[in-house]
Amino acid sequence: MALMRELPRVDPLASRGLVYRAQAGIASSRFATWLSRTPLWSATVWRLDRVLLRVTRGRLGTGMLLPTALLQTHGARTGLARSTAVIYFHDGERAIVVASQAGVPGNPSWFYNAVAHPDVQLGGQQFRATVVEDVAERERLWKLADLVFPGFAVYRQRAANAGREIPILQLAPAET
């Protein structure tokens, strides 16, 4: 399921333009966060993202300017290929993805899939996923993640209120 183009590099420390910041602000708003947690959103927008990213070869998703790519995992129980759109950024050679699921009480299924079968693809490129457990490293990565998408801070608070700590996955390029 290669997208036939290189995964765009996302530097979390790069300055963000006014349009990007405005869109990220809207996507991080209370209303957008509430909307993203509704069954209607799950049934339409999350699925539409997969189609858009495939058809446009990773150039366009519902997140518009937010750095989004298709994460392909294999089902933890079934082993079947599964794809979902995720926001990502780079930390050196590694790609970082956050299993936020808009701060709902449970982790997304793709997280469990990546833990069970750590060989994944992001934007058609091969990676090996590991969960970031170190507290200091998580704190450092959260600061970077918040620069890319400020909504992560809101999601962390909502997840904490529900008793969940949002996992962070680092994706190391697969050795060929």
CSV table of N, CA and C in Angstrom, one decimal:
chain,number,residue,atom,x,y,z
A,1,MET,N,0.8,-1.2,0.0
A,1,MET,CA,0.0,0.0,0.0
A,1,MET,C,0.9,1.3,0.0
A,2,ALA,N,2.0,1.2,-0.7
A,2,ALA,CA,2.8,2.4,-0.8
A,2,ALA,C,2.1,3.6,-1.4
A,3,LEU,N,2.4,4.7,-0.9
A,3,LEU,CA,1.8,6.0,-1.4
A,3,LEU,C,2.6,6.5,-2.6
A,4,MET,N,3.7,6.0,-2.9
A,4,MET,CA,4.5,6.4,-4.1
A,4,MET,C,5.1,7.8,-3.9
A,5,ARG,N,5.3,8.2,-2.7
A,5,ARG,CA,6.0,9.5,-2.5
A,5,ARG,C,6.6,9.4,-1.1
A,6,GLU,N,7.7,10.2,-1.0
A,6,GLU,CA,8.4,10.2,0.3
A,6,GLU,C,7.6,10.9,1.4
A,7,LEU,N,7.6,10.3,2.6
A,7,LEU,CA,6.9,10.9,3.7
A,7,LEU,C,7.5,12.3,4.0
A,8,PRO,N,6.7,13.3,3.9
A,8,PRO,CA,7.2,14.7,4.1
A,8,PRO,C,7.8,14.8,5.6
A,9,ARG,N,9.0,15.4,5.7
A,9,ARG,CA,9.6,15.6,7.0
A,9,ARG,C,8.9,16.8,7.7
A,10,VAL,N,8.5,16.5,8.9
A,10,VAL,CA,7.8,17.5,9.8
A,10,VAL,C,8.7,17.9,10.9
A,11,ASP,N,9.3,19.1,10.9
A,11,ASP,CA,10.1,19.6,12.0
A,11,ASP,C,9.2,20.3,13.0
A,12,PRO,N,9.1,19.8,14.2
A,12,PRO,CA,8.2,20.4,15.2
A,12,PRO,C,8.7,21.8,15.6
A,13,LEU,N,10.0,22.1,15.4
A,13,LEU,CA,10.5,23.4,15.8
A,13,LEU,C,10.4,24.5,14.7
A,14,ALA,N,10.0,24.1,13.5
A,14,ALA,CA,9.8,25.1,12.4
A,14,ALA,C,8.7,26.0,12.8
A,15,SER,N,8.9,27.3,12.3
A,15,SER,CA,7.8,28.3,12.6
A,15,SER,C,6.6,27.9,11.7
A,16,ARG,N,5.5,28.2,12.3
A,16,ARG,CA,4.2,27.9,11.6
A,16,ARG,C,3.5,29.2,11.2
A,17,GLY,N,3.0,29.2,10.0
A,17,GLY,CA,2.4,30.4,9.5
A,17,GLY,C,1.0,30.7,10.1
A,18,LEU,N,0.5,31.8,9.8
A,18,LEU,CA,-0.7,32.3,10.4
A,18,LEU,C,-1.9,31.3,10.0
A,19,VAL,N,-1.9,30.9,8.8
A,19,VAL,CA,-3.0,30.0,8.3
A,19,VAL,C,-3.0,28.7,9.1
A,20,TYR,N,-1.8,28.1,9.2
A,20,TYR,CA,-1.6,26.9,9.9
A,20,TYR,C,-2.0,27.0,11.4
A,21,ARG,N,-1.6,28.1,12.0
A,21,ARG,CA,-1.9,28.3,13.4
A,21,ARG,C,-3.4,28.5,13.6
A,22,ALA,N,-4.0,29.2,12.7
A,22,ALA,CA,-5.5,29.4,12.7
A,22,ALA,C,-6.2,28.0,12.6
A,23,GLN,N,-5.8,27.2,11.6
A,23,GLN,CA,-6.4,25.9,11.4
A,23,GLN,C,-6.2,25.0,12.6
A,24,ALA,N,-5.0,25.0,13.1
A,24,ALA,CA,-4.7,24.2,14.3
A,24,ALA,C,-5.5,24.7,15.5
A,25,GLY,N,-5.7,26.0,15.6
A,25,GLY,CA,-6.5,26.5,16.7
A,25,GLY,C,-8.0,26.1,16.6
A,26,ILE,N,-8.5,26.1,15.4
A,26,ILE,CA,-9.9,25.7,15.2
A,26,ILE,C,-10.0,24.2,15.5
A,27,ALA,N,-9.1,23.4,15.0
A,27,ALA,CA,-9.1,22.0,15.2
A,27,ALA,C,-8.9,21.6,16.7
A,28,SER,N,-8.3,22.5,17.4
A,28,SER,CA,-8.1,22.3,18.9
A,28,SER,C,-9.2,22.9,19.7
A,29,SER,N,-10.1,23.5,19.1
A,29,SER,CA,-11.2,24.2,19.9
A,29,SER,C,-12.1,23.2,20.6
A,30,ARG,N,-12.8,23.7,21.6
A,30,ARG,CA,-13.7,22.8,22.4
A,30,ARG,C,-14.7,22.2,21.5
A,31,PHE,N,-15.3,22.9,20.6
A,31,PHE,CA,-16.3,22.4,19.7
A,31,PHE,C,-15.7,21.3,18.8
A,32,ALA,N,-14.6,21.6,18.2
A,32,ALA,CA,-14.0,20.6,17.3
A,32,ALA,C,-13.6,19.3,18.0
A,33,THR,N,-13.1,19.5,19.2
A,33,THR,CA,-12.7,18.3,20.0
A,33,THR,C,-14.0,17.5,20.4
A,34,TRP,N,-15.1,18.2,20.8
A,34,TRP,CA,-16.3,17.5,21.0
A,34,TRP,C,-16.8,16.8,19.8
A,35,LEU,N,-16.8,17.5,18.7
A,35,LEU,CA,-17.3,16.9,17.4
A,35,LEU,C,-16.5,15.7,17.0
A,36,SER,N,-15.2,15.7,17.2
A,36,SER,CA,-14.3,14.6,16.8
A,36,SER,C,-14.6,13.4,17.6
A,37,ARG,N,-15.2,13.5,18.7
A,37,ARG,CA,-15.5,12.4,19.6
A,37,ARG,C,-16.9,11.8,19.4
A,38,THR,N,-17.7,12.4,18.4
A,38,THR,CA,-19.1,11.9,18.2
A,38,THR,C,-19.1,10.7,17.3
A,39,PRO,N,-20.1,9.8,17.4
A,39,PRO,CA,-20.2,8.7,16.5
A,39,PRO,C,-20.3,9.1,15.0
A,40,LEU,N,-21.0,10.2,14.7
A,40,LEU,CA,-21.1,10.6,13.4
A,40,LEU,C,-19.7,10.9,12.8
A,41,TRP,N,-18.9,11.6,13.5
A,41,TRP,CA,-17.5,11.9,13.1
A,41,TRP,C,-16.7,10.6,12.8
A,42,SER,N,-16.8,9.7,13.8
A,42,SER,CA,-16.1,8.4,13.6
A,42,SER,C,-16.6,7.7,12.4
A,43,ALA,N,-17.9,7.7,12.1
A,43,ALA,CA,-18.4,7.0,11.0
A,43,ALA,C,-18.1,7.6,9.7
A,44,THR,N,-17.8,8.9,9.6
A,44,THR,CA,-17.6,9.5,8.3
A,44,THR,C,-16.2,10.1,8.2
A,45,VAL,N,-15.8,11.1,9.0
A,45,VAL,CA,-14.6,11.8,8.8
A,45,VAL,C,-13.4,11.0,8.9
A,46,TRP,N,-13.3,10.1,10.0
A,46,TRP,CA,-12.1,9.3,10.2
A,46,TRP,C,-11.9,8.4,9.0
A,47,ARG,N,-13.0,7.8,8.5
A,47,ARG,CA,-13.0,6.9,7.3
A,47,ARG,C,-12.7,7.7,6.0
A,48,LEU,N,-13.2,8.9,5.9
A,48,LEU,CA,-12.9,9.7,4.7
A,48,LEU,C,-11.5,10.1,4.6
A,49,ASP,N,-10.8,10.3,5.8
A,49,ASP,CA,-9.4,10.6,5.8
A,49,ASP,C,-8.6,9.5,5.1
A,50,ARG,N,-8.9,8.3,5.4
A,50,ARG,CA,-8.1,7.2,4.7
A,50,ARG,C,-8.3,7.2,3.2
A,51,VAL,N,-9.5,7.5,2.7
A,51,VAL,CA,-9.7,7.5,1.3
A,51,VAL,C,-9.0,8.7,0.7
A,52,LEU,N,-9.1,9.9,1.3
A,52,LEU,CA,-8.5,11.1,0.8
A,52,LEU,C,-7.0,10.9,0.7
A,53,LEU,N,-6.4,10.4,1.8
A,53,LEU,CA,-4.9,10.3,1.8
A,53,LEU,C,-4.4,9.2,0.7
A,54,ARG,N,-5.2,8.2,0.5
A,54,ARG,CA,-4.9,7.2,-0.5
A,54,ARG,C,-5.0,7.8,-1.9
A,55,VAL,N,-6.1,8.4,-2.2
A,55,VAL,CA,-6.4,9.0,-3.5
A,55,VAL,C,-5.4,10.1,-3.9
A,56,THR,N,-5.0,10.9,-2.9
A,56,THR,CA,-4.1,12.1,-3.2
A,56,THR,C,-2.7,11.7,-2.9
A,57,ARG,N,-2.4,10.4,-2.7
A,57,ARG,CA,-1.1,9.9,-2.4
A,57,ARG,C,-0.4,10.7,-1.2
A,58,GLY,N,-1.3,10.9,-0.2
A,58,GLY,CA,-0.8,11.5,1.0
A,58,GLY,C,-0.7,13.0,1.1
A,59,ARG,N,-1.2,13.7,0.0
A,59,ARG,CA,-1.1,15.1,-0.1
A,59,ARG,C,-2.2,15.8,0.6
A,60,LEU,N,-3.4,15.2,0.8
A,60,LEU,CA,-4.6,15.9,1.4
A,60,LEU,C,-5.4,14.9,2.2
A,61,GLY,N,-5.7,15.4,3.4
A,61,GLY,CA,-6.5,14.7,4.4
A,61,GLY,C,-7.5,15.7,5.0
A,62,THR,N,-8.4,15.2,5.8
A,62,THR,CA,-9.3,16.2,6.4
A,62,THR,C,-8.6,17.1,7.4
A,63,GLY,N,-7.4,16.8,7.8
A,63,GLY,CA,-6.7,17.7,8.7
A,63,GLY,C,-6.1,18.9,7.9
A,64,MET,N,-6.2,18.9,6.6
A,64,MET,CA,-5.7,19.9,5.7
A,64,MET,C,-4.3,20.2,5.9
A,65,LEU,N,-3.9,21.3,6.7
A,65,LEU,CA,-2.5,21.6,6.8
A,65,LEU,C,-1.8,20.8,7.9
A,66,LEU,N,-2.5,20.2,8.8
A,66,LEU,CA,-1.9,19.4,9.8
A,66,LEU,C,-1.1,18.2,9.2
A,67,PRO,N,0.1,17.9,9.7
A,67,PRO,CA,0.9,16.8,9.1
A,67,PRO,C,0.2,15.5,9.4
A,68,THR,N,-0.4,14.9,8.4
A,68,THR,CA,-1.1,13.7,8.5
A,68,THR,C,-0.7,12.7,7.5
A,69,ALA,N,-0.6,11.4,8.0
A,69,ALA,CA,-0.2,10.3,7.1
A,69,ALA,C,-0.9,9.1,7.5
A,70,LEU,N,-1.0,8.1,6.5
A,70,LEU,CA,-1.7,6.9,6.8
A,70,LEU,C,-0.7,6.0,7.6
A,71,LEU,N,-1.1,5.5,8.7
A,71,LEU,CA,-0.4,4.5,9.5
A,71,LEU,C,-1.0,3.2,9.2
A,72,GLN,N,-0.2,2.2,8.7
A,72,GLN,CA,-0.7,0.9,8.4
A,72,GLN,C,-0.1,0.0,9.5
A,73,THR,N,-1.0,-0.7,10.2
A,73,THR,CA,-0.7,-1.7,11.1
A,73,THR,C,-1.3,-3.0,10.7
A,74,HIS,N,-1.0,-4.1,11.5
A,74,HIS,CA,-1.7,-5.4,11.4
A,74,HIS,C,-2.5,-5.6,12.6
A,75,GLY,N,-3.7,-6.1,12.5
A,75,GLY,CA,-4.6,-6.3,13.6
A,75,GLY,C,-4.0,-7.2,14.7
A,76,ALA,N,-4.1,-6.7,15.9
A,76,ALA,CA,-3.5,-7.5,17.1
A,76,ALA,C,-4.0,-8.9,17.1
A,77,ARG,N,-5.3,-9.1,16.9
A,77,ARG,CA,-5.8,-10.5,16.9
A,77,ARG,C,-5.9,-11.1,15.5
A,78,THR,N,-6.3,-10.3,14.5
A,78,THR,CA,-6.6,-10.9,13.2
A,78,THR,C,-5.3,-11.0,12.3
A,79,GLY,N,-4.4,-10.0,12.5
A,79,GLY,CA,-3.3,-9.9,11.6
A,79,GLY,C,-3.6,-9.2,10.3
A,80,LEU,N,-4.8,-8.8,10.1
A,80,LEU,CA,-5.2,-8.2,8.9
A,80,LEU,C,-4.7,-6.7,8.8
A,81,ALA,N,-4.4,-6.3,7.6
A,81,ALA,CA,-3.9,-4.9,7.5
A,81,ALA,C,-4.9,-3.9,7.8
A,82,ARG,N,-4.6,-2.9,8.6
A,82,ARG,CA,-5.5,-1.8,9.0
A,82,ARG,C,-4.8,-0.5,8.7
A,83,SER,N,-5.5,0.5,8.3
A,83,SER,CA,-5.0,1.8,8.1
A,83,SER,C,-5.8,2.9,8.8
A,84,THR,N,-5.1,3.9,9.3
A,84,THR,CA,-5.7,5.0,10.0
A,84,THR,C,-4.9,6.2,9.8
A,85,ALA,N,-5.5,7.4,9.7
A,85,ALA,CA,-4.8,8.6,9.5
A,85,ALA,C,-4.3,9.1,10.9
A,86,VAL,N,-3.0,9.5,11.0
A,86,VAL,CA,-2.5,10.0,12.3
A,86,VAL,C,-1.7,11.3,12.0
A,87,ILE,N,-1.7,12.2,13.0
A,87,ILE,CA,-0.8,13.4,12.9
A,87,ILE,C,0.6,12.9,13.4
A,88,TYR,N,1.6,13.3,12.7
A,88,TYR,CA,3.0,12.9,13.0
A,88,TYR,C,3.9,14.1,13.0
A,89,PHE,N,5.1,13.8,13.5
A,89,PHE,CA,6.2,14.8,13.3
A,89,PHE,C,7.5,14.0,13.4
A,90,HIS,N,8.6,14.6,13.1
A,90,HIS,CA,9.9,13.9,13.2
A,90,HIS,C,10.7,14.4,14.4
A,91,ASP,N,11.5,13.4,14.9
A,91,ASP,CA,12.4,13.7,16.0
A,91,ASP,C,13.7,13.0,15.5
A,92,GLY,N,14.6,13.7,14.9
A,92,GLY,CA,15.7,13.1,14.3
A,92,GLY,C,15.3,12.2,13.1
A,93,GLU,N,15.7,11.0,13.1
A,93,GLU,CA,15.3,10.1,12.0
A,93,GLU,C,14.0,9.4,12.3
A,94,ARG,N,13.5,9.5,13.5
A,94,ARG,CA,12.3,8.8,13.9
A,94,ARG,C,11.1,9.7,13.7
A,95,ALA,N,10.0,9.0,13.3
A,95,ALA,CA,8.7,9.7,13.3
A,95,ALA,C,8.0,9.4,14.6
A,96,ILE,N,7.2,10.4,15.1
A,96,ILE,CA,6.5,10.3,16.3
A,96,ILE,C,5.0,10.4,16.1
A,97,VAL,N,4.3,9.5,16.6
A,97,VAL,CA,2.8,9.5,16.6
A,97,VAL,C,2.2,9.4,18.0
A,98,VAL,N,1.1,10.1,18.2
A,98,VAL,CA,0.5,10.1,19.5
A,98,VAL,C,-0.8,9.4,19.4
A,99,ALA,N,-1.1,8.5,20.3
A,99,ALA,CA,-2.3,7.7,20.4
A,99,ALA,C,-3.4,8.4,21.2
A,100,SER,N,-3.7,9.6,20.8
A,100,SER,CA,-4.6,10.5,21.6
A,100,SER,C,-6.0,10.1,21.5
A,101,GLN,N,-6.5,9.8,20.3
A,101,GLN,CA,-7.9,9.5,20.1
A,101,GLN,C,-8.8,10.6,20.7
A,102,ALA,N,-8.4,11.9,20.5
A,102,ALA,CA,-9.1,13.0,21.1
A,102,ALA,C,-9.4,13.0,22.6
A,103,GLY,N,-8.5,12.2,23.3
A,103,GLY,CA,-8.6,12.2,24.7
A,103,GLY,C,-9.7,11.3,25.3
A,104,VAL,N,-10.3,10.4,24.5
A,104,VAL,CA,-11.4,9.5,25.0
A,104,VAL,C,-10.7,8.6,26.0
A,105,PRO,N,-11.6,7.9,26.8
A,105,PRO,CA,-11.0,7.0,27.9
A,105,PRO,C,-10.1,5.9,27.4
A,106,GLY,N,-10.3,5.3,26.2
A,106,GLY,CA,-9.5,4.2,25.8
A,106,GLY,C,-8.5,4.5,24.7
A,107,ASN,N,-7.5,3.7,24.6
A,107,ASN,CA,-6.5,3.9,23.5
A,107,ASN,C,-7.1,3.5,22.2
A,108,PRO,N,-6.7,4.0,21.1
A,108,PRO,CA,-7.2,3.6,19.7
A,108,PRO,C,-6.7,2.2,19.4
A,109,SER,N,-7.5,1.5,18.6
A,109,SER,CA,-7.1,0.1,18.3
A,109,SER,C,-5.8,0.0,17.5
A,110,TRP,N,-5.4,1.1,16.7
A,110,TRP,CA,-4.2,1.0,16.0
A,110,TRP,C,-3.0,1.0,17.0
A,111,PHE,N,-3.1,1.5,18.2
A,111,PHE,CA,-2.1,1.5,19.2
A,111,PHE,C,-1.8,0.0,19.6
A,112,TYR,N,-2.9,-0.7,19.9
A,112,TYR,CA,-2.7,-2.1,20.3
A,112,TYR,C,-2.1,-2.9,19.1
A,113,ASN,N,-2.6,-2.6,17.9
A,113,ASN,CA,-2.0,-3.3,16.7
A,113,ASN,C,-0.5,-3.1,16.6
A,114,ALA,N,-0.1,-1.8,16.8
A,114,ALA,CA,1.4,-1.5,16.6
A,114,ALA,C,2.2,-2.2,17.8
A,115,VAL,N,1.6,-2.3,18.9
A,115,VAL,CA,2.3,-3.0,20.0
A,115,VAL,C,2.4,-4.5,19.7
A,116,ALA,N,1.4,-5.1,19.2
A,116,ALA,CA,1.4,-6.5,18.9
A,116,ALA,C,2.2,-6.8,17.7
A,117,HIS,N,2.2,-6.0,16.7
A,117,HIS,CA,2.9,-6.1,15.5
A,117,HIS,C,3.7,-4.8,15.2
A,118,PRO,N,4.9,-4.7,15.7
A,118,PRO,CA,5.6,-3.4,15.7
A,118,PRO,C,6.1,-3.0,14.3
A,119,ASP,N,6.1,-3.9,13.3
A,119,ASP,CA,6.5,-3.5,12.0
A,119,ASP,C,5.3,-2.8,11.3
A,120,VAL,N,5.4,-1.5,11.1
A,120,VAL,CA,4.3,-0.7,10.6
A,120,VAL,C,4.8,0.1,9.4
A,121,GLN,N,3.8,0.7,8.7
A,121,GLN,CA,4.2,1.7,7.6
A,121,GLN,C,3.5,3.0,8.0
A,122,LEU,N,4.2,4.1,7.7
A,122,LEU,CA,3.7,5.4,7.8
A,122,LEU,C,4.0,6.1,6.5
A,123,GLY,N,2.9,6.5,5.9
A,123,GLY,CA,3.0,7.1,4.6
A,123,GLY,C,3.7,6.2,3.5
A,124,GLY,N,3.5,4.9,3.7
A,124,GLY,CA,4.1,4.0,2.8
A,124,GLY,C,5.5,3.6,3.1
A,125,GLN,N,6.1,4.1,4.1
A,125,GLN,CA,7.5,3.8,4.5
A,125,GLN,C,7.5,2.9,5.7
A,126,GLN,N,8.5,2.0,5.7
A,126,GLN,CA,8.6,0.9,6.7
A,126,GLN,C,9.2,1.5,8.0
A,127,PHE,N,8.6,1.2,9.1
A,127,PHE,CA,9.1,1.6,10.4
A,127,PHE,C,9.0,0.5,11.4
A,128,ARG,N,9.7,0.6,12.5
A,128,ARG,CA,9.5,-0.3,13.7
A,128,ARG,C,9.0,0.6,14.8
A,129,ALA,N,7.8,0.2,15.4
A,129,ALA,CA,7.2,1.0,16.4
A,129,ALA,C,7.6,0.6,17.8
A,130,THR,N,7.9,1.5,18.7
A,130,THR,CA,8.1,1.2,20.1
A,130,THR,C,7.4,2.3,20.9
A,131,VAL,N,6.9,1.9,22.1
A,131,VAL,CA,6.2,2.8,23.0
A,131,VAL,C,7.3,3.6,23.8
A,132,VAL,N,7.1,4.9,23.9
A,132,VAL,CA,8.0,5.7,24.7
A,132,VAL,C,7.6,5.6,26.1
A,133,GLU,N,8.4,5.0,27.0
A,133,GLU,CA,8.1,4.8,28.4
A,133,GLU,C,8.8,5.8,29.3
A,134,ASP,N,10.0,6.2,29.0
A,134,ASP,CA,10.8,7.1,29.8
A,134,ASP,C,10.1,8.4,30.0
A,135,VAL,N,9.9,8.8,31.3
A,135,VAL,CA,9.2,10.0,31.7
A,135,VAL,C,9.8,11.2,31.1
A,136,ALA,N,11.1,11.4,31.2
A,136,ALA,CA,11.8,12.6,30.7
A,136,ALA,C,11.6,12.7,29.2
A,137,GLU,N,11.7,11.5,28.5
A,137,GLU,CA,11.6,11.5,27.1
A,137,GLU,C,10.2,11.8,26.6
A,138,ARG,N,9.2,11.3,27.4
A,138,ARG,CA,7.8,11.6,27.1
A,138,ARG,C,7.6,13.1,27.2
A,139,GLU,N,8.1,13.7,28.3
A,139,GLU,CA,7.9,15.1,28.5
A,139,GLU,C,8.5,16.0,27.4
A,140,ARG,N,9.7,15.6,26.9
A,140,ARG,CA,10.3,16.3,25.8
A,140,ARG,C,9.5,16.2,24.5
A,141,LEU,N,9.0,15.0,24.3
A,141,LEU,CA,8.2,14.7,23.1
A,141,LEU,C,6.9,15.4,23.1
A,142,TRP,N,6.3,15.5,24.3
A,142,TRP,CA,5.0,16.3,24.5
A,142,TRP,C,5.2,17.7,24.1
A,143,LYS,N,6.3,18.3,24.5
A,143,LYS,CA,6.6,19.7,24.2
A,143,LYS,C,6.6,19.9,22.7
A,144,LEU,N,7.3,19.0,22.0
A,144,LEU,CA,7.4,19.0,20.5
A,144,LEU,C,6.0,18.8,19.9
A,145,ALA,N,5.3,17.8,20.4
A,145,ALA,CA,3.9,17.5,19.9
A,145,ALA,C,3.0,18.7,20.0
A,146,ASP,N,3.1,19.4,21.1
A,146,ASP,CA,2.2,20.6,21.3
A,146,ASP,C,2.5,21.7,20.3
A,147,LEU,N,3.7,21.8,19.8
A,147,LEU,CA,4.1,22.7,18.8
A,147,LEU,C,3.5,22.4,17.5
A,148,VAL,N,3.3,21.1,17.2
A,148,VAL,CA,2.8,20.7,15.9
A,148,VAL,C,1.2,20.8,16.0
A,149,PHE,N,0.6,20.3,17.1
A,149,PHE,CA,-0.8,20.4,17.2
A,149,PHE,C,-1.2,20.7,18.7
A,150,PRO,N,-1.5,22.0,18.9
A,150,PRO,CA,-1.9,22.4,20.3
A,150,PRO,C,-3.0,21.6,21.0
A,151,GLY,N,-3.8,21.0,20.2
A,151,GLY,CA,-5.0,20.2,20.7
A,151,GLY,C,-4.5,19.0,21.6
A,152,PHE,N,-3.3,18.6,21.4
A,152,PHE,CA,-2.8,17.5,22.2
A,152,PHE,C,-2.8,17.8,23.7
A,153,ALA,N,-2.6,19.0,24.0
A,153,ALA,CA,-2.6,19.4,25.5
A,153,ALA,C,-4.1,19.2,26.0
A,154,VAL,N,-5.1,19.6,25.2
A,154,VAL,CA,-6.5,19.4,25.7
A,154,VAL,C,-6.8,17.9,25.8
A,155,TYR,N,-6.3,17.2,24.8
A,155,TYR,CA,-6.5,15.7,24.8
A,155,TYR,C,-5.9,15.0,26.0
A,156,ARG,N,-4.7,15.5,26.3
A,156,ARG,CA,-4.0,14.9,27.5
A,156,ARG,C,-4.8,15.1,28.8
A,157,GLN,N,-5.3,16.4,28.9
A,157,GLN,CA,-6.1,16.7,30.1
A,157,GLN,C,-7.4,15.8,30.1
A,158,ARG,N,-8.1,15.7,29.0
A,158,ARG,CA,-9.3,14.9,29.0
A,158,ARG,C,-9.0,13.4,29.3
A,159,ALA,N,-7.9,12.9,28.7
A,159,ALA,CA,-7.6,11.5,29.0
A,159,ALA,C,-7.2,11.3,30.5
A,160,ALA,N,-6.5,12.3,31.0
A,160,ALA,CA,-6.1,12.2,32.4
A,160,ALA,C,-7.3,12.2,33.3
A,161,ASN,N,-8.3,13.1,33.0
A,161,ASN,CA,-9.5,13.1,33.7
A,161,ASN,C,-10.3,11.8,33.7
A,162,ALA,N,-10.1,11.0,32.6
A,162,ALA,CA,-10.7,9.7,32.5
A,162,ALA,C,-9.8,8.6,33.0
A,163,GLY,N,-8.6,9.0,33.6
A,163,GLY,CA,-7.7,7.9,34.1
A,163,GLY,C,-6.8,7.3,33.1
A,164,ARG,N,-6.6,7.9,31.9
A,164,ARG,CA,-5.7,7.4,30.9
A,164,ARG,C,-4.5,8.2,30.6
A,165,GLU,N,-3.4,7.6,30.4
A,165,GLU,CA,-2.2,8.3,30.0
A,165,GLU,C,-2.0,8.0,28.5
A,166,ILE,N,-2.0,9.1,27.7
A,166,ILE,CA,-1.9,8.9,26.2
A,166,ILE,C,-0.5,8.4,25.9
A,167,PRO,N,-0.5,7.3,25.1
A,167,PRO,CA,0.8,6.7,24.7
A,167,PRO,C,1.4,7.5,23.5
A,168,ILE,N,2.7,7.5,23.5
A,168,ILE,CA,3.5,8.1,22.4
A,168,ILE,C,4.3,6.9,21.8
A,169,LEU,N,4.2,6.8,20.5
A,169,LEU,CA,5.0,5.8,19.7
A,169,LEU,C,6.1,6.5,18.9
A,170,GLN,N,7.3,5.9,19.0
A,170,GLN,CA,8.3,6.4,18.1
A,170,GLN,C,8.5,5.3,17.1
A,171,LEU,N,8.6,5.8,15.8
A,171,LEU,CA,8.8,4.9,14.7
A,171,LEU,C,10.2,5.0,14.2
A,172,ALA,N,11.0,4.0,14.3
A,172,ALA,CA,12.3,4.0,13.8
A,172,ALA,C,12.3,3.4,12.4
A,173,PRO,N,13.1,4.1,11.5
A,173,PRO,CA,13.1,3.5,10.1
A,173,PRO,C,13.5,2.1,10.1
A,174,ALA,N,12.8,1.2,9.4
A,174,ALA,CA,13.1,-0.2,9.3
A,174,ALA,C,14.4,-0.4,8.6
A,175,GLU,N,15.2,-1.3,9.0
A,175,GLU,CA,16.5,-1.6,8.3
A,175,GLU,C,16.2,-2.4,7.1
A,176,THR,N,16.8,-2.0,6.0
A,176,THR,CA,16.6,-2.8,4.8
A,176,THR,C,17.7,-3.7,4.5
